[in-house]
Amino acid sequence: MGSIGATPRLAGASRLLPGLEQARSYQPAWLRWDLLAGVTVAAYLVPQCMAYGVLAGLDPVVGLWAALPSLALYALFGSSPQLSVGPESTVAIMTAIALAPLAAGDPGRYAGLAAALAVLVGVLSVIGWALRLGFLADLFSAPILVGYMAGIAVVMVVGQLGKVTGVPVSGHSVREELTSFFSNLDQVEWGVLLLSVVTLTFLLVVAWRWPRLPGPLLAVLLAIALTAIFDLEARGVTVVGALPAGLPGPEVPPLGDYLGLLIPAAGVLLVGYTDNALTGRAFAVRRGNAIDADQEFLALGAANLGAGLLQGFPVSSSGSRTAIGEAAGSRTQLHSLVTVVCVVAVLLFLGSALESFPMAALGAIVIYAATRLVDVGEFVRLARFRRSELVLALATLTAVLVLGVLKGILVAVAVSAAEMLRRIARPHDAVQGRVPGVPGLHDVDDYPAATVTRGLLVYRYDAPLFFANARDFKQRALAAAGERGAQLRWFVLNVEAVIELDITALDAVEEVRAELSGRGVVFALARVKQDVLALLSAYGIADRIGADRLFPTLPAAEDAYRAWEGSAPDH
């Protein structure tokens, strides 16, 4: 938003580039917090992004290359002051899964495909912004997210088994990798395994006892020290090796790669954008502000375009880095720019210090990150709330493991949609009556003392009416009318819960009206909203019912019936 007195051009730029608004309204008191948060996030980001580079099937330094433009561009285009954007475990592993079959074992080809995938994700994301597709952030329910994160954690751990044990592992699925791992288990390298266990134990203890310390950075220093002290490289422990000096130059990936990557890019975008929007929304709630779901498409698009042009791979948001930045006191996206400066310093001056960093320790950092994705408490909460919610979470977890990340997510969304349709297709309904001492009309099944007016049936169907429940509505409405027998004179359909109607549902309403009218029963509607009335009029049923039988409230319908019948409620 532009500040008071801003020119229209500046106000428009602020809407397009929220980072400008943050800069214009920046308060000097925030500077120390943003500096501290930026350095703290960098301490976590450097080893983490190197690990994610490996997770994506690339050299560790590529993770740092991808981080630079994504952090800087999100700071300019993003709507969240807290969100840390860059390499992220889920998107990294989706990249590896998508590209491994296409690269045919050629590292150069693989790197080009990764950059092309990032560019294509960026282009699709900008298109999503132009089409205002921010509503996609609402596709994933809480059970899907819980199961999905747990499934990703398992995929991450299985993917690191070879690095942390020295066992040769091959395959492109969890099942294939596990089969390969156990088949070659006799080839375990005990030194590699010991270093991995020490690193992982160190990370877990630091997170438990000293959660504010930069555990991954300290783990990097510990692993490098152990490698030097015990000469682990000479004992067969694989290290990162020499990192390319300097910064990567911009490079446009070959255009021929894009068409074959379209479907993987759409899957990466769906997951990456949802993660971006949900993480940003979660942290915005803590600060009492809000994010722009459509603007997040543009911000994610810019971040991925930058990552692809600097020879990186697709990026998204990092919940762990965002949490670390907030805990350190971040106020604005200036903290991300401070992180960029720190990463540049590593690439220009400190790369040699990381050459002896063992790959086993990188694998342990990835496994540590995986442990933080599994929320056992959420599974327990879902089980206590409703068994179907737990089943959905477990189904998502299973689908991710059996079918792969992208197909698993799509299956989970389909299952979630089917469950929603099942509930809407067979919703609650109610016959409503008066309850002594309680204003209004209520479900007679909820109140044993409820009474109904003789000859009047007020019936409520608690769902939008559409093709999936039209037949159910007709059957239950007529059944409720049938239970009243010959004494029924008026049938009032309470449509307060009906916020949508399609033509199949209107056919069912007309069939109910026609059948009841044939029995001599007056058919009326109550709580009719204007948008529903417009649909009723367009269909023609409003004229058949009659304007004098369309009531804005239930008491109005009751009064009309009493005037018509000339009788009082039966107490």
PDB file of N, CA, C and O in Angstrom, residues 92-134:
ATOM      1  N   ALA A  92      13.231 -29.463  -3.618  1.00  0.00           N
ATOM      2  CA  ALA A  92      14.500 -30.066  -4.024  1.00  0.00           C
ATOM      3  C   ALA A  92      14.317 -31.538  -4.382  1.00  0.00           C
ATOM      4  O   ALA A  92      14.821 -32.012  -5.409  1.00  0.00           O
ATOM      5  N   ILE A  93      13.582 -32.251  -3.552  1.00  0.00           N
ATOM      6  CA  ILE A  93      13.411 -33.678  -3.829  1.00  0.00           C
ATOM      7  C   ILE A  93      12.483 -33.900  -5.016  1.00  0.00           C
ATOM      8  O   ILE A  93      12.671 -34.837  -5.799  1.00  0.00           O
ATOM      9  N   MET A  94      11.505 -33.021  -5.221  1.00  0.00           N
ATOM     10  CA  MET A  94      10.670 -33.107  -6.412  1.00  0.00           C
ATOM     11  C   MET A  94      11.502 -32.860  -7.669  1.00  0.00           C
ATOM     12  O   MET A  94      11.279 -33.476  -8.719  1.00  0.00           O
ATOM     13  N   THR A  95      12.467 -31.946  -7.568  1.00  0.00           N
ATOM     14  CA  THR A  95      13.370 -31.680  -8.689  1.00  0.00           C
ATOM     15  C   THR A  95      14.161 -32.928  -9.038  1.00  0.00           C
ATOM     16  O   THR A  95      14.275 -33.316 -10.213  1.00  0.00           O
ATOM     17  N   ALA A  96      14.705 -33.576  -8.021  1.00  0.00           N
ATOM     18  CA  ALA A  96      15.499 -34.785  -8.256  1.00  0.00           C
ATOM     19  C   ALA A  96      14.652 -35.891  -8.873  1.00  0.00           C
ATOM     20  O   ALA A  96      15.082 -36.574  -9.813  1.00  0.00           O
ATOM     21  N   ILE A  97      13.440 -36.062  -8.366  1.00  0.00           N
ATOM     22  CA  ILE A  97      12.568 -37.120  -8.880  1.00  0.00           C
ATOM     23  C   ILE A  97      12.198 -36.860 -10.334  1.00  0.00           C
ATOM     24  O   ILE A  97      12.154 -37.769 -11.164  1.00  0.00           O
ATOM     25  N   ALA A  98      11.940 -35.585 -10.676  1.00  0.00           N
ATOM     26  CA  ALA A  98      11.516 -35.243 -12.035  1.00  0.00           C
ATOM     27  C   ALA A  98      12.655 -35.349 -13.038  1.00  0.00           C
ATOM     28  O   ALA A  98      12.459 -35.753 -14.186  1.00  0.00           O
ATOM     29  N   LEU A  99      13.879 -34.989 -12.617  1.00  0.00           N
ATOM     30  CA  LEU A  99      14.979 -34.862 -13.569  1.00  0.00           C
ATOM     31  C   LEU A  99      15.811 -36.132 -13.742  1.00  0.00           C
ATOM     32  O   LEU A  99      16.430 -36.319 -14.793  1.00  0.00           O
ATOM     33  N   ALA A 100      15.850 -36.988 -12.725  1.00  0.00           N
ATOM     34  CA  ALA A 100      16.719 -38.163 -12.804  1.00  0.00           C
ATOM     35  C   ALA A 100      16.460 -39.009 -14.055  1.00  0.00           C
ATOM     36  O   ALA A 100      17.412 -39.413 -14.737  1.00  0.00           O
ATOM     37  N   PRO A 101      15.206 -39.267 -14.422  1.00  0.00           N
ATOM     38  CA  PRO A 101      14.997 -40.086 -15.632  1.00  0.00           C
ATOM     39  C   PRO A 101      15.340 -39.347 -16.929  1.00  0.00           C
ATOM     40  O   PRO A 101      15.535 -39.988 -17.958  1.00  0.00           O
ATOM     41  N   LEU A 102      15.379 -38.002 -16.904  1.00  0.00           N
ATOM     42  CA  LEU A 102      15.571 -37.225 -18.123  1.00  0.00           C
ATOM     43  C   LEU A 102      17.034 -36.948 -18.439  1.00  0.00           C
ATOM     44  O   LEU A 102      17.392 -36.734 -19.603  1.00  0.00           O
ATOM     45  N   ALA A 103      17.883 -36.939 -17.396  1.00  0.00           N
ATOM     46  CA  ALA A 103      19.278 -36.534 -17.593  1.00  0.00           C
ATOM     47  C   ALA A 103      20.156 -37.670 -18.090  1.00  0.00           C
ATOM     48  O   ALA A 103      21.267 -37.425 -18.573  1.00  0.00           O
ATOM     49  N   ALA A 104      19.718 -38.897 -17.974  1.00  0.00           N
ATOM     50  CA  ALA A 104      20.468 -40.073 -18.456  1.00  0.00           C
ATOM     51  C   ALA A 104      21.882 -40.114 -17.892  1.00  0.00           C
ATOM     52  O   ALA A 104      22.831 -40.497 -18.579  1.00  0.00           O
ATOM     53  N   GLY A 105      22.030 -39.716 -16.624  1.00  0.00           N
ATOM     54  CA  GLY A 105      23.328 -39.810 -15.968  1.00  0.00           C
ATOM     55  C   GLY A 105      24.334 -38.760 -16.367  1.00  0.00           C
ATOM     56  O   GLY A 105      25.504 -38.837 -15.969  1.00  0.00           O
ATOM     57  N   ASP A 106      23.946 -37.747 -17.138  1.00  0.00           N
ATOM     58  CA  ASP A 106      24.856 -36.691 -17.573  1.00  0.00           C
ATOM     59  C   ASP A 106      24.751 -35.509 -16.611  1.00  0.00           C
ATOM     60  O   ASP A 106      23.731 -34.808 -16.606  1.00  0.00           O
ATOM     61  N   PRO A 107      25.776 -35.241 -15.782  1.00  0.00           N
ATOM     62  CA  PRO A 107      25.691 -34.154 -14.805  1.00  0.00           C
ATOM     63  C   PRO A 107      25.452 -32.789 -15.442  1.00  0.00           C
ATOM     64  O   PRO A 107      24.697 -31.969 -14.909  1.00  0.00           O
ATOM     65  N   GLY A 108      26.107 -32.518 -16.569  1.00  0.00           N
ATOM     66  CA  GLY A 108      25.897 -31.234 -17.232  1.00  0.00           C
ATOM     67  C   GLY A 108      24.477 -31.076 -17.722  1.00  0.00           C
ATOM     68  O   GLY A 108      23.863 -30.000 -17.586  1.00  0.00           O
ATOM     69  N   ARG A 109      23.954 -32.140 -18.316  1.00  0.00           N
ATOM     70  CA  ARG A 109      22.571 -32.131 -18.777  1.00  0.00           C
ATOM     71  C   ARG A 109      21.614 -31.952 -17.600  1.00  0.00           C
ATOM     72  O   ARG A 109      20.636 -31.200 -17.681  1.00  0.00           O
ATOM     73  N   TYR A 110      21.903 -32.622 -16.500  1.00  0.00           N
ATOM     74  CA  TYR A 110      21.068 -32.534 -15.300  1.00  0.00           C
ATOM     75  C   TYR A 110      21.023 -31.096 -14.789  1.00  0.00           C
ATOM     76  O   TYR A 110      19.954 -30.566 -14.462  1.00  0.00           O
ATOM     77  N   ALA A 111      22.175 -30.444 -14.698  1.00  0.00           N
ATOM     78  CA  ALA A 111      22.232 -29.068 -14.198  1.00  0.00           C
ATOM     79  C   ALA A 111      21.435 -28.129 -15.103  1.00  0.00           C
ATOM     80  O   ALA A 111      20.724 -27.235 -14.619  1.00  0.00           O
ATOM     81  N   GLY A 112      21.542 -28.325 -16.425  1.00  0.00           N
ATOM     82  CA  GLY A 112      20.776 -27.491 -17.350  1.00  0.00           C
ATOM     83  C   GLY A 112      19.281 -27.700 -17.201  1.00  0.00           C
ATOM     84  O   GLY A 112      18.492 -26.744 -17.250  1.00  0.00           O
ATOM     85  N   LEU A 113      18.879 -28.950 -17.011  1.00  0.00           N
ATOM     86  CA  LEU A 113      17.464 -29.245 -16.811  1.00  0.00           C
ATOM     87  C   LEU A 113      16.946 -28.610 -15.522  1.00  0.00           C
ATOM     88  O   LEU A 113      15.814 -28.119 -15.471  1.00  0.00           O
ATOM     89  N   ALA A 114      17.761 -28.636 -14.460  1.00  0.00           N
ATOM     90  CA  ALA A 114      17.345 -28.049 -13.184  1.00  0.00           C
ATOM     91  C   ALA A 114      17.108 -26.550 -13.340  1.00  0.00           C
ATOM     92  O   ALA A 114      16.115 -26.000 -12.831  1.00  0.00           O
ATOM     93  N   ALA A 115      18.030 -25.868 -14.035  1.00  0.00           N
ATOM     94  CA  ALA A 115      17.861 -24.434 -14.257  1.00  0.00           C
ATOM     95  C   ALA A 115      16.640 -24.159 -15.125  1.00  0.00           C
ATOM     96  O   ALA A 115      15.867 -23.221 -14.860  1.00  0.00           O
ATOM     97  N   ALA A 116      16.441 -24.974 -16.171  1.00  0.00           N
ATOM     98  CA  ALA A 116      15.267 -24.804 -17.039  1.00  0.00           C
ATOM     99  C   ALA A 116      13.979 -25.022 -16.257  1.00  0.00           C
ATOM    100  O   ALA A 116      12.984 -24.315 -16.465  1.00  0.00           O
ATOM    101  N   LEU A 117      13.986 -26.004 -15.365  1.00  0.00           N
ATOM    102  CA  LEU A 117      12.802 -26.265 -14.549  1.00  0.00           C
ATOM    103  C   LEU A 117      12.470 -25.055 -13.679  1.00  0.00           C
ATOM    104  O   LEU A 117      11.301 -24.672 -13.551  1.00  0.00           O
ATOM    105  N   ALA A 118      13.494 -24.424 -13.096  1.00  0.00           N
ATOM    106  CA  ALA A 118      13.259 -23.248 -12.269  1.00  0.00           C
ATOM    107  C   ALA A 118      12.675 -22.105 -13.101  1.00  0.00           C
ATOM    108  O   ALA A 118      11.734 -21.418 -12.668  1.00  0.00           O
ATOM    109  N   VAL A 119      13.229 -21.887 -14.295  1.00  0.00           N
ATOM    110  CA  VAL A 119      12.710 -20.821 -15.160  1.00  0.00           C
ATOM    111  C   VAL A 119      11.254 -21.089 -15.526  1.00  0.00           C
ATOM    112  O   VAL A 119      10.407 -20.182 -15.493  1.00  0.00           O
ATOM    113  N   LEU A 120      10.933 -22.339 -15.857  1.00  0.00           N
ATOM    114  CA  LEU A 120       9.566 -22.669 -16.246  1.00  0.00           C
ATOM    115  C   LEU A 120       8.609 -22.525 -15.068  1.00  0.00           C
ATOM    116  O   LEU A 120       7.484 -22.034 -15.233  1.00  0.00           O
ATOM    117  N   VAL A 121       9.045 -22.921 -13.880  1.00  0.00           N
ATOM    118  CA  VAL A 121       8.223 -22.705 -12.684  1.00  0.00           C
ATOM    119  C   VAL A 121       7.963 -21.212 -12.494  1.00  0.00           C
ATOM    120  O   VAL A 121       6.850 -20.790 -12.171  1.00  0.00           O
ATOM    121  N   GLY A 122       9.004 -20.396 -12.729  1.00  0.00           N
ATOM    122  CA  GLY A 122       8.843 -18.958 -12.603  1.00  0.00           C
ATOM    123  C   GLY A 122       7.857 -18.394 -13.599  1.00  0.00           C
ATOM    124  O   GLY A 122       6.997 -17.559 -13.248  1.00  0.00           O
ATOM    125  N   VAL A 123       7.922 -18.843 -14.845  1.00  0.00           N
ATOM    126  CA  VAL A 123       6.995 -18.361 -15.873  1.00  0.00           C
ATOM    127  C   VAL A 123       5.562 -18.748 -15.527  1.00  0.00           C
ATOM    128  O   VAL A 123       4.632 -17.926 -15.604  1.00  0.00           O
ATOM    129  N   LEU A 124       5.356 -20.005 -15.135  1.00  0.00           N
ATOM    130  CA  LEU A 124       4.008 -20.453 -14.772  1.00  0.00           C
ATOM    131  C   LEU A 124       3.489 -19.685 -13.553  1.00  0.00           C
ATOM    132  O   LEU A 124       2.293 -19.383 -13.466  1.00  0.00           O
ATOM    133  N   SER A 125       4.368 -19.367 -12.633  1.00  0.00           N
ATOM    134  CA  SER A 125       3.956 -18.633 -11.438  1.00  0.00           C
ATOM    135  C   SER A 125       3.517 -17.213 -11.791  1.00  0.00           C
ATOM    136  O   SER A 125       2.520 -16.704 -11.253  1.00  0.00           O
ATOM    137  N   VAL A 126       4.238 -16.571 -12.695  1.00  0.00           N
ATOM    138  CA  VAL A 126       3.840 -15.227 -13.130  1.00  0.00           C
ATOM    139  C   VAL A 126       2.490 -15.287 -13.848  1.00  0.00           C
ATOM    140  O   VAL A 126       1.640 -14.398 -13.678  1.00  0.00           O
ATOM    141  N   ILE A 127       2.279 -16.341 -14.644  1.00  0.00           N
ATOM    142  CA  ILE A 127       0.972 -16.519 -15.282  1.00  0.00           C
ATOM    143  C   ILE A 127      -0.119 -16.682 -14.223  1.00  0.00           C
ATOM    144  O   ILE A 127      -1.219 -16.138 -14.337  1.00  0.00           O
ATOM    145  N   GLY A 128       0.188 -17.438 -13.146  1.00  0.00           N
ATOM    146  CA  GLY A 128      -0.763 -17.599 -12.048  1.00  0.00           C
ATOM    147  C   GLY A 128      -1.105 -16.276 -11.404  1.00  0.00           C
ATOM    148  O   GLY A 128      -2.263 -16.023 -11.031  1.00  0.00           O
ATOM    149  N   TRP A 129      -0.102 -15.389 -11.281  1.00  0.00           N
ATOM    150  CA  TRP A 129      -0.354 -14.052 -10.739  1.00  0.00           C
ATOM    151  C   TRP A 129      -1.262 -13.260 -11.675  1.00  0.00           C
ATOM    152  O   TRP A 129      -2.209 -12.616 -11.224  1.00  0.00           O
ATOM    153  N   ALA A 130      -0.988 -13.311 -12.972  1.00  0.00           N
ATOM    154  CA  ALA A 130      -1.789 -12.569 -13.942  1.00  0.00           C
ATOM    155  C   ALA A 130      -3.241 -13.052 -13.948  1.00  0.00           C
ATOM    156  O   ALA A 130      -4.171 -12.254 -14.133  1.00  0.00           O
ATOM    157  N   LEU A 131      -3.445 -14.358 -13.736  1.00  0.00           N
ATOM    158  CA  LEU A 131      -4.797 -14.928 -13.734  1.00  0.00           C
ATOM    159  C   LEU A 131      -5.446 -14.902 -12.357  1.00  0.00           C
ATOM    160  O   LEU A 131      -6.564 -15.389 -12.197  1.00  0.00           O
ATOM    161  N   ARG A 132      -4.722 -14.377 -11.364  1.00  0.00           N
ATOM    162  CA  ARG A 132      -5.238 -14.267  -9.989  1.00  0.00           C
ATOM    163  C   ARG A 132      -5.694 -15.629  -9.454  1.00  0.00           C
ATOM    164  O   ARG A 132      -6.830 -15.833  -9.041  1.00  0.00           O
ATOM    165  N   LEU A 133      -4.750 -16.564  -9.443  1.00  0.00           N
ATOM    166  CA  LEU A 133      -5.043 -17.929  -8.999  1.00  0.00           C
ATOM    167  C   LEU A 133      -4.687 -18.161  -7.531  1.00  0.00           C
ATOM    168  O   LEU A 133      -4.417 -19.293  -7.131  1.00  0.00           O
ATOM    169  N   GLY A 134      -4.682 -17.115  -6.742  1.00  0.00           N
ATOM    170  CA  GLY A 134      -4.318 -17.257  -5.341  1.00  0.00           C
ATOM    171  C   GLY A 134      -5.207 -18.205  -4.557  1.00  0.00           C
ATOM    172  O   GLY A 134      -4.799 -18.720  -3.509  1.00  0.00           O
TER     173      GLY A 134
END
